Coordinates of C-alpha atoms in Angstrom, one line a residue:
M158 CA -15.1 0.1 15.7
K159 CA -16.7 3.2 14.1
T160 CA -18.7 2.8 11.0
L161 CA -20.8 4.8 8.5
P162 CA -24.6 5.0 8.4
F163 CA -26.1 2.9 5.6
S164 CA -29.5 4.1 4.5
L165 CA -31.7 2.3 2.0
L166 CA -33.3 4.8 -0.3
T167 CA -36.2 3.7 -2.6
A168 CA -36.2 6.6 -5.1
F169 CA -34.1 9.4 -6.4
L170 CA -35.0 12.7 -8.2
L171 CA -33.8 13.7 -11.7
V172 CA -31.0 16.2 -11.6
P173 CA -30.0 18.8 -14.1
V174 CA -27.4 18.5 -16.8
L175 CA -24.3 20.6 -16.0
P176 CA -21.3 21.3 -18.3
G177 CA -17.7 20.5 -17.7
H178 CA -14.7 22.0 -19.4
A179 CA -11.4 20.2 -20.2
A180 CA -8.2 22.2 -20.1
G181 CA -4.6 21.7 -20.7
P182 CA -2.7 19.4 -23.2
A183 CA -3.3 15.7 -23.3
L184 CA -1.0 13.9 -20.9
P185 CA 0.6 10.6 -21.9
T186 CA 0.4 7.8 -19.4
A187 CA 3.5 6.8 -17.5
E188 CA 4.0 4.3 -14.7
S189 CA 3.7 7.0 -12.1
T190 CA 0.6 8.8 -13.7
L191 CA -2.3 9.4 -11.3
S192 CA -6.0 10.0 -11.4
L193 CA -7.4 12.3 -8.8
L194 CA -10.0 14.7 -7.7
E195 CA -8.9 18.2 -6.7
P196 CA -11.0 21.0 -5.1
V197 CA -10.3 24.3 -6.8
D198 CA -13.1 26.6 -5.6
A199 CA -16.1 26.4 -3.3
G200 CA -18.4 23.8 -4.9
V201 CA -16.1 23.0 -7.8
C202 CA -14.1 19.8 -8.2
E203 CA -11.7 19.0 -11.0
W204 CA -10.9 15.5 -12.2
R205 CA -7.3 15.5 -13.2
K206 CA -4.7 13.3 -14.7
V207 CA -1.4 14.1 -13.0
E208 CA 2.3 13.1 -13.6
P209 CA 4.0 13.6 -10.2
L210 CA 7.6 13.5 -11.4
S211 CA 7.1 16.5 -13.8
A212 CA 4.2 18.1 -12.0
A213 CA 2.3 18.1 -15.3
S214 CA -1.4 18.1 -14.9
Q215 CA -4.4 17.7 -17.3
V216 CA -7.9 18.8 -16.3
L217 CA -10.3 16.2 -17.6
A218 CA -13.5 17.8 -16.3
R219 CA -14.7 20.5 -14.0
L220 CA -17.7 19.4 -11.9
S221 CA -20.1 21.6 -10.0
S222 CA -19.6 19.8 -6.7
G223 CA -17.3 19.7 -3.8
C224 CA -14.8 16.8 -3.9
Q225 CA -15.9 15.2 -0.6
G226 CA -17.2 11.7 -1.2
G227 CA -15.8 11.6 -4.7
S228 CA -14.9 8.5 -6.7
T229 CA -14.1 7.8 -10.3
A230 CA -14.5 5.1 -13.0
L231 CA -12.9 4.8 -16.4
S232 CA -14.0 3.0 -19.6
Q233 CA -11.7 0.4 -21.1
D234 CA -11.1 2.5 -24.2
G235 CA -10.4 5.6 -22.1
K236 CA -13.0 7.7 -23.9
R237 CA -15.6 8.0 -21.1
G238 CA -15.4 8.3 -17.4
A239 CA -17.8 8.7 -14.5
V240 CA -17.5 10.6 -11.2
R241 CA -19.7 10.0 -8.2
F242 CA -20.1 12.0 -5.0
W243 CA -21.5 9.9 -2.2
R244 CA -21.7 10.6 1.6
G245 CA -20.5 7.0 2.2
A246 CA -17.0 7.7 0.8
V247 CA -15.5 9.0 4.0
S248 CA -12.3 7.5 5.4
M249 CA -12.9 5.9 8.8
P250 CA -10.2 4.9 11.4
V251 CA -10.0 1.3 12.5
V252 CA -10.3 2.5 16.1
G253 CA -10.1 5.8 18.0
K254 CA -9.3 9.1 16.2
P255 CA -8.0 9.3 12.7
T256 CA -4.7 11.0 11.9
F257 CA -6.5 13.1 9.3
P258 CA -10.0 13.7 10.5
E259 CA -12.6 14.9 8.0
P260 CA -16.1 16.2 8.6
F261 CA -19.1 14.1 7.8
P262 CA -21.2 15.5 4.9
S263 CA -23.7 18.1 5.9
Q264 CA -27.4 17.7 5.6
A265 CA -27.2 19.7 2.3
F266 CA -24.9 17.0 0.8
R267 CA -26.5 15.4 -2.3
D268 CA -25.6 12.1 -3.8
R269 CA -24.6 12.9 -7.4
L270 CA -23.3 11.0 -10.5
F271 CA -21.6 12.6 -13.6
L272 CA -20.9 11.0 -17.0
V273 CA -17.7 12.5 -18.5
D274 CA -16.6 12.7 -22.2
L275 CA -12.9 12.6 -21.7
A276 CA -12.2 13.9 -25.2
T277 CA -14.1 17.2 -24.6
G278 CA -14.4 17.4 -20.8
T279 CA -18.2 17.7 -21.1
A280 CA -19.8 16.4 -17.9
E281 CA -23.5 15.4 -17.8
E282 CA -25.2 14.9 -14.5
L283 CA -27.2 11.8 -14.5
P284 CA -30.2 10.7 -12.5
L285 CA -29.4 7.9 -10.0
P286 CA -30.9 4.4 -10.6
P287 CA -34.6 4.4 -9.9
A288 CA -34.5 1.8 -7.2
G289 CA -32.3 1.1 -4.2
E290 CA -29.1 3.0 -3.1
L291 CA -26.3 3.1 -5.7
I292 CA -23.4 1.1 -4.2
E293 CA -21.1 0.5 -7.2
Y294 CA -20.8 1.8 -10.7
G295 CA -18.4 1.5 -13.6
F296 CA -18.1 0.5 -17.3
D297 CA -18.3 -2.9 -18.8
A298 CA -16.1 -4.1 -21.7
K299 CA -18.4 -2.6 -24.2
G300 CA -18.1 0.9 -22.6
R301 CA -21.6 0.9 -21.1
L302 CA -22.2 2.5 -17.8
L303 CA -23.6 0.1 -15.1
G304 CA -24.9 0.9 -11.7
L305 CA -25.4 -1.6 -8.9
S306 CA -27.7 -0.8 -6.0
L307 CA -29.1 -2.4 -2.9
Q308 CA -32.7 -2.1 -1.7
G309 CA -34.5 -3.1 1.5
L310 CA -37.3 -5.6 1.1
P311 CA -40.7 -4.0 1.5
T312 CA -41.8 -6.5 4.2
E313 CA -38.7 -5.9 6.4
E314 CA -38.5 -3.2 9.0
V315 CA -35.8 -0.6 8.5
S316 CA -32.8 -1.6 10.6
N317 CA -30.7 0.8 12.7
S318 CA -27.6 -1.1 11.6
R319 CA -24.5 0.9 11.0
V320 CA -22.3 -0.6 8.3
V321 CA -19.7 0.3 5.7
E322 CA -19.2 -1.4 2.3
L323 CA -15.8 -2.4 1.1
D324 CA -15.5 -2.3 -2.7
G325 CA -19.2 -3.1 -2.9
A326 CA -18.5 -6.8 -2.2
G327 CA -20.9 -6.9 0.7
K328 CA -18.1 -7.1 3.3
T329 CA -19.2 -5.1 6.3
R330 CA -17.7 -4.0 9.6
G331 CA -19.6 -3.5 12.8
V332 CA -22.9 -4.8 11.5
G333 CA -25.8 -4.6 13.9
G334 CA -29.0 -6.6 13.5
G335 CA -27.5 -9.6 11.7
K336 CA -27.8 -10.5 8.0
K337 CA -30.7 -8.3 7.0
P338 CA -32.2 -9.5 3.7
L339 CA -31.8 -7.1 0.8
R340 CA -32.4 -7.0 -2.9
A341 CA -29.4 -6.3 -5.3
L342 CA -30.2 -4.7 -8.6
A343 CA -28.0 -4.0 -11.7
F344 CA -28.9 -1.2 -14.1
L345 CA -27.6 0.0 -17.5
F346 CA -27.6 3.7 -18.4
Q347 CA -28.5 4.0 -22.1
E348 CA -30.4 6.5 -24.2
G349 CA -30.9 8.8 -21.2
K350 CA -32.4 6.3 -18.8
W351 CA -31.6 3.4 -16.5
T352 CA -32.8 0.0 -17.5
Q353 CA -32.8 -2.9 -15.1
L354 CA -30.7 -5.8 -16.1
E355 CA -30.6 -8.1 -13.1
M356 CA -32.2 -8.6 -9.7
K357 CA -31.0 -11.0 -7.0
A358 CA -31.7 -11.7 -3.3
S359 CA -28.9 -10.5 -1.2
S360 CA -28.0 -9.3 2.4
E361 CA -25.7 -6.9 4.2
T362 CA -22.9 -9.4 4.1
L363 CA -23.3 -10.3 0.4
G364 CA -24.2 -6.9 -1.0
T365 CA -23.6 -6.3 -4.7
A366 CA -21.5 -9.5 -5.0
A367 CA -24.8 -11.3 -5.5
L368 CA -25.0 -9.8 -9.0
E369 CA -23.4 -11.4 -12.1
H370 CA -23.0 -8.0 -13.6
R371 CA -20.6 -7.0 -10.9
K372 CA -17.9 -9.1 -12.6
E373 CA -18.2 -6.9 -15.7
L374 CA -17.3 -3.6 -14.0
G375 CA -13.9 -2.3 -15.1
E376 CA -11.4 0.2 -13.6
R377 CA -12.9 2.2 -10.7
S378 CA -11.3 4.0 -7.7
I379 CA -13.5 2.3 -5.1
R380 CA -11.9 -1.0 -6.0
A381 CA -8.3 0.4 -5.9
L382 CA -8.9 2.1 -2.5
D383 CA -10.0 -1.1 -0.8
P384 CA -8.0 -1.7 2.4
R385 CA -8.0 -5.4 2.0
F386 CA -4.7 -6.9 0.9
E387 CA -3.0 -10.3 0.5
A388 CA -1.0 -10.8 3.6
R389 CA 2.0 -13.1 3.9
D390 CA 3.6 -14.5 7.1
I391 CA 6.9 -13.0 8.2
E392 CA 9.2 -15.8 9.1
D393 CA 12.4 -14.0 9.7
D394 CA 12.8 -13.9 13.5
A395 CA 15.3 -11.0 13.3
V396 CA 12.7 -9.0 11.5
L397 CA 10.0 -9.9 13.9
D398 CA 12.1 -8.9 16.8
Q399 CA 12.5 -5.4 15.3
L400 CA 8.8 -5.1 14.6
Y401 CA 7.8 -6.3 18.1
E402 CA 8.8 -3.1 19.7
L403 CA 6.6 -1.2 17.3
S404 CA 3.4 -3.3 17.9
P405 CA 0.5 -1.2 19.1
E406 CA -2.0 -2.1 21.8
Q407 CA -4.8 -1.3 19.4
P408 CA -6.1 -2.3 16.9
E409 CA -6.1 -6.0 17.2
G410 CA -3.8 -7.5 14.6
Q411 CA -0.4 -8.8 13.7
W412 CA 2.7 -8.0 11.6
V413 CA 2.4 -9.4 8.1
E414 CA 4.2 -8.8 4.8
F415 CA 2.7 -6.9 1.8
K416 CA 4.6 -8.1 -1.2
S417 CA 4.1 -6.6 -4.6
G418 CA 6.7 -6.7 -7.4
A419 CA 9.9 -5.4 -5.9
H420 CA 8.1 -3.9 -2.9
S421 CA 8.2 -5.6 0.4
L422 CA 6.5 -3.9 3.4
A423 CA 5.8 -5.0 6.9
V424 CA 2.2 -4.0 7.7
W425 CA 0.2 -4.1 10.9
G426 CA -2.8 -5.9 9.6
T427 CA -6.1 -6.1 11.4
P428 CA -8.4 -9.1 10.7
F429 CA -11.6 -8.8 8.8
G430 CA -13.2 -12.2 8.5
N431 CA -10.7 -14.4 6.7
E432 CA -8.9 -11.3 5.2
M433 CA -6.6 -8.5 6.4
L434 CA -7.1 -4.8 6.3
A435 CA -4.1 -2.6 6.0
T436 CA -3.5 -0.1 8.8
G437 CA -1.2 3.0 8.7
L438 CA 1.6 1.2 10.7
V439 CA 3.9 0.4 7.8
R440 CA 7.7 -0.3 7.5
R441 CA 9.9 -1.1 4.5
L442 CA 11.7 -4.4 4.7
E443 CA 15.3 -4.1 3.3
R444 CA 17.8 -7.0 3.6
G445 CA 16.5 -8.1 7.0
K446 CA 16.1 -4.6 8.4
V447 CA 13.0 -2.6 9.2
V448 CA 13.1 0.9 7.7
A449 CA 10.6 3.8 8.3
L450 CA 9.2 5.6 5.3
P451 CA 10.3 9.2 5.2
S452 CA 7.8 12.0 5.9
Y453 CA 5.2 9.4 6.8
A454 CA 2.4 10.5 9.2
Y455 CA -0.1 7.6 9.3
Q456 CA -0.7 5.7 12.5
A457 CA -2.0 2.2 13.4
N458 CA -5.6 3.5 13.8
D459 CA -5.7 4.6 10.2
M460 CA -7.1 2.3 7.5
M461 CA -5.0 2.4 4.3
S462 CA -4.9 1.5 0.6
L463 CA -1.6 0.1 -0.6
R464 CA -0.9 0.1 -4.3
T465 CA 2.2 -0.4 -6.4
R466 CA 3.2 0.0 -10.0
G467 CA 6.8 -0.7 -11.2
P468 CA 9.1 1.2 -8.8
Y469 CA 6.3 3.3 -7.3
L470 CA 4.4 2.8 -4.0
L471 CA 1.2 4.7 -3.5
I472 CA -0.3 4.9 0.0
S473 CA -3.5 6.8 0.8
L474 CA -6.5 6.6 3.2
S475 CA -8.8 3.8 2.2
D476 CA -12.3 4.6 0.8
S477 CA -11.7 8.3 0.2
G478 CA -8.2 8.1 -1.3
G479 CA -7.2 11.2 0.6
H480 CA -3.8 12.4 1.9
P481 CA -1.8 10.3 -0.6
R482 CA 1.9 9.7 -0.5
M483 CA 3.9 8.3 -3.3
Y484 CA 7.4 6.7 -2.8
R485 CA 10.1 5.5 -5.0
G486 CA 12.5 3.5 -2.9
N487 CA 13.2 5.4 0.3
K488 CA 12.2 8.8 -1.3
R489 CA 8.9 10.4 -1.1
I490 CA 8.3 11.9 -4.5
W491 CA 4.8 13.3 -4.2
S492 CA 2.0 14.0 -1.7
S493 CA -1.1 16.0 -1.3
E494 CA -3.4 17.1 1.5
T495 CA -6.3 18.1 -0.7
A496 CA -6.6 15.5 -3.5
R497 CA -9.1 12.7 -3.1
A498 CA -9.8 9.4 -4.9
V499 CA -6.1 9.2 -5.8
T500 CA -5.2 6.1 -7.8
F501 CA -2.8 5.1 -10.5
W502 CA -4.1 6.0 -13.9
P503 CA -5.3 2.7 -15.5
K504 CA -3.1 1.5 -18.4

């Protein structure tokens, strides 16, 4: 299984402050409202609030960065947001070639973090935490920006392991070199600087989950784009007979049910420890029948994020949140080949 390189960095440089400009009228939040990053020009990325049914769009901030590797976080009161561009936020297939391949970041790619005032659209580029590699970030219940990082222990040799984090929970795929000891750190950004709040011993398999402050992080796209889902057994033999003909040779897995509200999907899930990851092989379950989603291009080798709200189903590539498709029943009502970090707008 292919994975992403995971480098442990010990220091970051301060970066300049760059302005952002909000545009367009305020957009009320409906069940179908989305948060997304949209490239508009070379080196410019807009964070937008979008209503797919009316095509209404509000620009929250314009950021002097390409959208690749982008993710977002929102404070509970909706007044502040954060956007990060990280070379690790690239969608990877479970096996083989992805349906929608994307280039790895170039050597010129720079890890960047912006703090956004959502009332004015002003975007301030922040320095990264002073120790470790930033893995997760978000706002606590008080509206404070937190950053969680991992750092290699000074006495340990740097491993050539290749791993990928899922939701910062320390879950890894394809780890080489075993459970390398790490140090997890939590930082608070306040008054123009990062202050360390917590430090715990950790490992590649535990990651930022070792930190108590991780429980305080609020809405963030990296969490919503996690491919893990709660799988239920399919017990209807008639349904299983229909699905059997669709079963792929790879990846390893089984047909399970994704049930959320009124939505019932048959998903080819691939095992990940004691959990299941969603692949792109998905079918609707309707009164004992297996129904293909219209205008649906994903395959079993793709790793997906499945999210629902009310009558809406949002499917996108995991991690990057790219190539999203939104459905209402058997109708595709919205899609994009350019947007990234696509999630439902938090209520």
